[in-house]
mmCIF file of C-alpha atoms in Angstrom:
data_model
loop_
_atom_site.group_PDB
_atom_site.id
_atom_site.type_symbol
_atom_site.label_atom_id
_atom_site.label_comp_id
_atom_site.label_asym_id
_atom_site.label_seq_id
_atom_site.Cartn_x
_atom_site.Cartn_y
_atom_site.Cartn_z
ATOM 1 C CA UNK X 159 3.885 13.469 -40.089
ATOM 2 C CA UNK X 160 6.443 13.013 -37.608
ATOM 3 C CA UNK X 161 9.182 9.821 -37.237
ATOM 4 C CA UNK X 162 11.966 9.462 -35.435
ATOM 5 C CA UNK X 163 14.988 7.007 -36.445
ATOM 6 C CA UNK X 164 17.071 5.362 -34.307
ATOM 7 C CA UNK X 165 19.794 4.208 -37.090
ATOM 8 C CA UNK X 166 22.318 1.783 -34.404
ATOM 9 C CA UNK X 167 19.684 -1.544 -34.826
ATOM 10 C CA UNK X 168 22.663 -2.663 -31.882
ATOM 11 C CA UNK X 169 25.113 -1.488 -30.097
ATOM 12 C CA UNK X 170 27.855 -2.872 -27.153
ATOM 13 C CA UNK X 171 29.967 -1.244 -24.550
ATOM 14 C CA UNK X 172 32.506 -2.474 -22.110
ATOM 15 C CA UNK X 173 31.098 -2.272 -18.565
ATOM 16 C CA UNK X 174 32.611 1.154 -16.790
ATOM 17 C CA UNK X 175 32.859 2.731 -20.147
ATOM 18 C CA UNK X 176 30.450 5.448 -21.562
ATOM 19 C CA UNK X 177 27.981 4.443 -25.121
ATOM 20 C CA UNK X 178 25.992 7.267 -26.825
ATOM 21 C CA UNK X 179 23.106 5.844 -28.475
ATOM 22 C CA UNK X 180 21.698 7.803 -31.546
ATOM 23 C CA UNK X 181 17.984 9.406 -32.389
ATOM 24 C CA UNK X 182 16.830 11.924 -35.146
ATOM 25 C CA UNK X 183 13.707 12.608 -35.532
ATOM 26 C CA UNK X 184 11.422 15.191 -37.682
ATOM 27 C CA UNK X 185 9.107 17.062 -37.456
ATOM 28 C CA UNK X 186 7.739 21.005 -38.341
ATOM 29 C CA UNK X 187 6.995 21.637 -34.573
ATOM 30 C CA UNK X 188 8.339 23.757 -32.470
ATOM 31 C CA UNK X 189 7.135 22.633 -29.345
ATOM 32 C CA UNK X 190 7.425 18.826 -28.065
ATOM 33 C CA UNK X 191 8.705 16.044 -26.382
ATOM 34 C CA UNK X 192 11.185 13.349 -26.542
ATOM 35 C CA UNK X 193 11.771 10.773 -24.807
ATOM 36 C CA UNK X 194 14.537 7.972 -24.359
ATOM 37 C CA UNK X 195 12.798 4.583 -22.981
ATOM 38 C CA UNK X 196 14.852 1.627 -21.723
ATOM 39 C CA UNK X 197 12.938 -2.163 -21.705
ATOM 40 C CA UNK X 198 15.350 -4.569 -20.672
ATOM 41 C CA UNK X 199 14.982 -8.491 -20.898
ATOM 42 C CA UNK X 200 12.461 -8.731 -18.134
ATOM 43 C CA UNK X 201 10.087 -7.117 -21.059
ATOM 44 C CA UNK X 202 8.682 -4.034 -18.495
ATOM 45 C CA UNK X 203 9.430 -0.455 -20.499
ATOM 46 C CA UNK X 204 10.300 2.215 -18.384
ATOM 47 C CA UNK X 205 11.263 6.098 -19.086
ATOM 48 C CA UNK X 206 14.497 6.825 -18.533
ATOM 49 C CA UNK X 207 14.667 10.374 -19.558
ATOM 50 C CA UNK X 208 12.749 13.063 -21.264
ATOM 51 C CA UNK X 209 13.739 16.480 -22.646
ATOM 52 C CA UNK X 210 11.262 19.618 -23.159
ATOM 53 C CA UNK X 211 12.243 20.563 -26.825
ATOM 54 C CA UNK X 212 11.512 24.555 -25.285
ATOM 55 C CA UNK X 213 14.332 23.456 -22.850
ATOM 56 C CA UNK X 214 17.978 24.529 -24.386
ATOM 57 C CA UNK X 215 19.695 23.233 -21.403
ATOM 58 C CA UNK X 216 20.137 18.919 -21.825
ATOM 59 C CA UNK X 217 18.450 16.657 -19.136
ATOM 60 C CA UNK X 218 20.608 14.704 -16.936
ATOM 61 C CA UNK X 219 19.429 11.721 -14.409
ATOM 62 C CA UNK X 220 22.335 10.227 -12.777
ATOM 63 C CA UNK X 221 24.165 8.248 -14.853
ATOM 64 C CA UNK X 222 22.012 9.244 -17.850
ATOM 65 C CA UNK X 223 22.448 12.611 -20.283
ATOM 66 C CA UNK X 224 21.046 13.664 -23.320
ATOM 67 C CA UNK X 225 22.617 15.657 -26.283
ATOM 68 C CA UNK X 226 19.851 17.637 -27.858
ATOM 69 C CA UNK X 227 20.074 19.688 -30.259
ATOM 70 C CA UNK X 228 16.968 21.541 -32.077
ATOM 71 C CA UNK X 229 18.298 22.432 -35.095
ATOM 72 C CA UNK X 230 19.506 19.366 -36.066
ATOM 73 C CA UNK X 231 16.693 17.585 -34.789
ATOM 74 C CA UNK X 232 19.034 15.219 -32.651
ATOM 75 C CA UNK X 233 18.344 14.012 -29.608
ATOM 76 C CA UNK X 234 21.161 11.114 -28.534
ATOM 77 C CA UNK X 235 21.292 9.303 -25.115
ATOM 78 C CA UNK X 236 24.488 9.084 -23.371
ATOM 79 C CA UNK X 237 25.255 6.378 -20.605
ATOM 80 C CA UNK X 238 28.284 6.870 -18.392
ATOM 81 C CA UNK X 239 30.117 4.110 -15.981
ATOM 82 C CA UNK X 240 27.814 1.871 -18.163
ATOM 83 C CA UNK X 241 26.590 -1.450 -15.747
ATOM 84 C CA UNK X 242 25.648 -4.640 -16.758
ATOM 85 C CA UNK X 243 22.039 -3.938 -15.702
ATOM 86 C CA UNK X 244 21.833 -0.977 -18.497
ATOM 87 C CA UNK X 245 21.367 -3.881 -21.110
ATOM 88 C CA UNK X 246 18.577 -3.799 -23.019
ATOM 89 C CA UNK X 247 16.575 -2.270 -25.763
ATOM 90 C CA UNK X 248 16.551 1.788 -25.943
ATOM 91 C CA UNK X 249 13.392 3.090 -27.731
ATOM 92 C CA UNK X 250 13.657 7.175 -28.469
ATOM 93 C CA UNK X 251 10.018 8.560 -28.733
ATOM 94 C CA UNK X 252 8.182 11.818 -29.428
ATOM 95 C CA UNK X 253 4.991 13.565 -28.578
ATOM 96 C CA UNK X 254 4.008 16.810 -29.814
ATOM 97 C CA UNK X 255 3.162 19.817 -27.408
ATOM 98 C CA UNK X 256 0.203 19.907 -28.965
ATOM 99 C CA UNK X 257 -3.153 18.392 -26.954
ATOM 100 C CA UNK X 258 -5.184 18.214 -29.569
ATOM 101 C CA UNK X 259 -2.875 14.754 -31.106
ATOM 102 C CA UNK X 260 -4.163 12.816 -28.451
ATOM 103 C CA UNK X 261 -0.890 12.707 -26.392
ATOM 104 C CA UNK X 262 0.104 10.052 -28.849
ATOM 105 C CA UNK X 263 3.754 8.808 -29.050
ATOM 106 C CA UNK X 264 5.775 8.414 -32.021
ATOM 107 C CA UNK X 265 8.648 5.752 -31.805
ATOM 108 C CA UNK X 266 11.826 4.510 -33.318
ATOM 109 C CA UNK X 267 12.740 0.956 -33.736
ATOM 110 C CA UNK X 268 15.047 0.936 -31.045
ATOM 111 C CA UNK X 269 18.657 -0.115 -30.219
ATOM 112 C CA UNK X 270 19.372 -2.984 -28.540
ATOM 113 C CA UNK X 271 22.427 -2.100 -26.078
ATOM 114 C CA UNK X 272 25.164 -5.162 -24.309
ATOM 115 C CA UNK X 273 26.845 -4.783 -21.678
ATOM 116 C CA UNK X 274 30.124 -6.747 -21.670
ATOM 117 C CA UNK X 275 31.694 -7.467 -18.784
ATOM 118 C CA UNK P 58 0.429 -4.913 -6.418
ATOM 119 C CA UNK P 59 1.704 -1.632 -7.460
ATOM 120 C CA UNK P 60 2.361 0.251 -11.326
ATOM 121 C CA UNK P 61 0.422 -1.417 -14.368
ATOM 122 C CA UNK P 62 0.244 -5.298 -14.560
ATOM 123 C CA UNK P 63 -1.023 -7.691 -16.881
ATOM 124 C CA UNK P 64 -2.280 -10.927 -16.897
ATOM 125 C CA UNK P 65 -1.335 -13.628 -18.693
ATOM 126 C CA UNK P 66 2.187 -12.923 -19.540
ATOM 127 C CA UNK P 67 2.558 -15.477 -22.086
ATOM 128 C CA UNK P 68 -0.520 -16.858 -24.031
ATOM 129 C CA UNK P 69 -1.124 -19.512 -26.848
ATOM 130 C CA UNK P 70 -4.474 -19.492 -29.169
ATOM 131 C CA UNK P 71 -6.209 -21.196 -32.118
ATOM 132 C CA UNK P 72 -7.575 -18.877 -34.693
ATOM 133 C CA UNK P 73 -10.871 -19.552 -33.277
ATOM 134 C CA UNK P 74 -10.408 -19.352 -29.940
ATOM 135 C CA UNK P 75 -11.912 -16.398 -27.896
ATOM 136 C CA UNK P 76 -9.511 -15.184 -25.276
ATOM 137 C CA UNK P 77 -8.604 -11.739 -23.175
ATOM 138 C CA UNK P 78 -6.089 -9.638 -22.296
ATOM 139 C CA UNK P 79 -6.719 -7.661 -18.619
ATOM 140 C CA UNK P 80 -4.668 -4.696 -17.647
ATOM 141 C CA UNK P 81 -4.273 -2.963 -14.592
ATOM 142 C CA UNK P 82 -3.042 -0.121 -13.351
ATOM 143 C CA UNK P 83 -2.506 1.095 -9.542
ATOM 144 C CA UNK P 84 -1.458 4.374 -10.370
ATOM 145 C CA UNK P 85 -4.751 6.471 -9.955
ATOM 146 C CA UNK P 86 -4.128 7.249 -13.612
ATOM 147 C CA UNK P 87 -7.009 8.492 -15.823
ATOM 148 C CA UNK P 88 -5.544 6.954 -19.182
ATOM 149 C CA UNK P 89 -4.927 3.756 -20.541
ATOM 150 C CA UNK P 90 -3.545 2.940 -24.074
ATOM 151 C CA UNK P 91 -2.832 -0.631 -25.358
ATOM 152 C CA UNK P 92 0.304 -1.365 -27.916
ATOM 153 C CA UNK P 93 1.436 -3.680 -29.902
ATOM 154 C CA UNK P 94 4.619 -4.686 -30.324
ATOM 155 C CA UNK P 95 6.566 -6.758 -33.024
ATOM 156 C CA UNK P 96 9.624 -7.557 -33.824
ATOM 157 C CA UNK P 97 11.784 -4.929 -36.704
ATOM 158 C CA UNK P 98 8.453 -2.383 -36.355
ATOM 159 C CA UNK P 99 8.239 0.597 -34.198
ATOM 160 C CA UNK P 100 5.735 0.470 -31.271
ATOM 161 C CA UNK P 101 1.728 0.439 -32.704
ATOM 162 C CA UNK P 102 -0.442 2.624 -30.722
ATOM 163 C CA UNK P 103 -3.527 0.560 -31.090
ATOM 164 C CA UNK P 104 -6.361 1.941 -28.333
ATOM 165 C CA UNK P 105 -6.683 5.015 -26.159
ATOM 166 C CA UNK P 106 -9.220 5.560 -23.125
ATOM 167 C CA UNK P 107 -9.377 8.575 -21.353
ATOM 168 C CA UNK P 108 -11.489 8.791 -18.301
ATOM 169 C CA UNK P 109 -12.975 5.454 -20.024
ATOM 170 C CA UNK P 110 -13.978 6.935 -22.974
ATOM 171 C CA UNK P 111 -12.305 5.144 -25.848
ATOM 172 C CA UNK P 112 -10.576 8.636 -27.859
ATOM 173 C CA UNK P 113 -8.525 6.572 -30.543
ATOM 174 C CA UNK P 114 -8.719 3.968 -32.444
ATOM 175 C CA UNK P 115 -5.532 3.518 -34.979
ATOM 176 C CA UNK P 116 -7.554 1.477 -37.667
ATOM 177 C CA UNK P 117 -7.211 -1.433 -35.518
ATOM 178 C CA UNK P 118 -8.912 -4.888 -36.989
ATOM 179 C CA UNK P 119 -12.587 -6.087 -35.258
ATOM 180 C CA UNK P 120 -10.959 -9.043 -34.413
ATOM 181 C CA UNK P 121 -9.208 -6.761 -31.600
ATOM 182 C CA UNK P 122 -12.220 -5.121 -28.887
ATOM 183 C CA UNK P 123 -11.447 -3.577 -26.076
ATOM 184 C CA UNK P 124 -12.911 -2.782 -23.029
ATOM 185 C CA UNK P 125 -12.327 -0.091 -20.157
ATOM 186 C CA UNK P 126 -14.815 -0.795 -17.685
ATOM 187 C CA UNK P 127 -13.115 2.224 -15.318
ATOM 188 C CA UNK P 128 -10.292 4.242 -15.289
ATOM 189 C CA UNK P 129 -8.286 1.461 -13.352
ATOM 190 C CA UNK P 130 -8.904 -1.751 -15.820
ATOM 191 C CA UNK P 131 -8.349 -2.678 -19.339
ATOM 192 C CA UNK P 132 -9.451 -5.044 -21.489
ATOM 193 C CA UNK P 133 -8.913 -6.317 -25.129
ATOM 194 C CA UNK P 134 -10.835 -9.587 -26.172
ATOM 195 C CA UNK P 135 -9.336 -11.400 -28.838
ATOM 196 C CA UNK P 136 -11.520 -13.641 -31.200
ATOM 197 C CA UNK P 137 -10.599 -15.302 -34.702
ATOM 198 C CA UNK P 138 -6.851 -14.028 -34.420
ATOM 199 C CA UNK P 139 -4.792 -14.582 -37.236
ATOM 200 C CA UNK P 140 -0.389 -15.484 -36.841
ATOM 201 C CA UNK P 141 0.455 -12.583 -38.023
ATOM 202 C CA UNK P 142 -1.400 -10.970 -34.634
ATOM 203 C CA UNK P 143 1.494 -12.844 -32.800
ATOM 204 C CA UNK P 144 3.160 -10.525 -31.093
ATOM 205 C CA UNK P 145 4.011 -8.441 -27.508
ATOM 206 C CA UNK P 146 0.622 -6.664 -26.133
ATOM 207 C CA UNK P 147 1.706 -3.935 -24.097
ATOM 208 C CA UNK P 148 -1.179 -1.925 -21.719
ATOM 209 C CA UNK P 149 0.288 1.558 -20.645
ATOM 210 C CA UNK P 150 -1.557 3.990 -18.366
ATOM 211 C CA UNK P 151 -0.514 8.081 -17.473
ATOM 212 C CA UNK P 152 -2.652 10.515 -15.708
ATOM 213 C CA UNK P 153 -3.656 13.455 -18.917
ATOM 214 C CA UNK P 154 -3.712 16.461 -16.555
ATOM 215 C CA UNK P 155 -0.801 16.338 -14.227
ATOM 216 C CA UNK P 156 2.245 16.984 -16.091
ATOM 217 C CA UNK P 157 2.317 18.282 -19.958
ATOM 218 C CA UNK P 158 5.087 16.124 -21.218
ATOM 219 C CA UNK P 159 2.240 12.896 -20.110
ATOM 220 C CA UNK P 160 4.877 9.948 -18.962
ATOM 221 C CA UNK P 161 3.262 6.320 -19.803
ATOM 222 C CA UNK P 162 3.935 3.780 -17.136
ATOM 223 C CA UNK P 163 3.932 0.514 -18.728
ATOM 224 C CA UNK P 164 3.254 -3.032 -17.903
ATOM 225 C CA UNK P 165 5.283 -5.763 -18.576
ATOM 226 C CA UNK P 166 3.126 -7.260 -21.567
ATOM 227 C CA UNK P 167 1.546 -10.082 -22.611
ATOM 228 C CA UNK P 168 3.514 -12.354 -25.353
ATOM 229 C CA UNK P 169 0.748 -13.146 -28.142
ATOM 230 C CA UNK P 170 1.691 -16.767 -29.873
ATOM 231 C CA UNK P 171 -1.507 -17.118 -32.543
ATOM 232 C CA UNK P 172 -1.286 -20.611 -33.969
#
């Protein structure tokens, strides 16, 4: 079965500055998806970024990167010029290429992310 | 109103009371999936509909029954809860056949307080 493990329960960054949050994850797939979601205070998740894992190249959205890499099974979240609105909880989840799983996502616990100003 | 809402946000019951959660989602999505979500646990997939078919059910309690009437509303009646049920209820939605990676759209949830 797969899980993914997001081992930074919290994390804090200086406002301007640049935070890499952590995810591993495993699995005996090849093919599949991952996912960074961001649900801030106001409680309404939202996706920030995904990466195809048949994709070498890492996805980028704005201010927003990812660091994956296969063979490690790694698939971190970096935010740049961090803002105070970029506080909240970071959930890293996976779904397998595969239809027949229902298009079910697996999750980590998340990590909670300040901003300090 | 526009994306997935839910109604009530914030909702107090007995342990015999008989209440429900409504979902729904503006989205002209085909799939609807309820969570739950509690604190130190990773998010619990609890119900899937597709095309209002219910497609997965991940050993969820009795005391939990939902309902998709159509592909636009979602249900889950709640009757003879127990505390540890207390939790964040969250109703997601994505459309199965437009893009392969699937994107849920979520709403903001309904906070669970069993008493």
């Amino acid at each position: 079965a797969q899980t993914v493990t997001q081992s930074q329960p919290e994390m804090s960054v200086q406002e301007a500055e640049t935070v890499t949050l952590s995810c591993t994850y495993d699995t005996s797939e090849s093919d599949y998806y991952l996912f960074w979601y961001k649900q801030p205070p106001s409680r309404q998740m939202i996706l920030v970024i995904r990466q195809e894992a048949y994709k070498q190249q890492n996805a980028t959205e704005n201010r927003f990167s990812v660091n994956f890499q296969k063979a490690a099974k790694s698939f971190s979240l970096k935010i740049s010029d961090s803002q105070l609105g970029d506080a909240a909880m970071y959930f890293c989840a996976y779904r397998s290429a595969n239809a027949g799983n229902n298009r079910k996502l697996i999750w980590g616990l998340g990590t909670s992310l300040a901003v300090n100003p | 109103e526009t994306g997935v809402t839910q109604t009530p946000r914030h909702l107090v019951m007995g342990m015999t009371n008989k209440k429900s959660l409504k979902c729904e989602q503006h989205l002209g999505h085909n799939a609807m999936y309820w969570y739950k979500q509690s604190a130190k646990k990773p998010l619990e997939l609890m119900f899937v509909y597709n095309f209002k078919e219910q497609t997965e059910n991940n050993s969820v309690p009795s005391r939990f029954s939902p309902e998709c009437p159509n592909s636009s509303h979602l249900f889950l009646h709640l009757h003879t809860l127990q505390p540890e049920d207390s939790a964040l209820y969250l109703c997601a939605s994505s459309h199965r056949d437009r893009e392969s990676y699937n994107e849920q759209f979520f709403g903001p949830g309904t906070r669970l307080t069993v008493l």
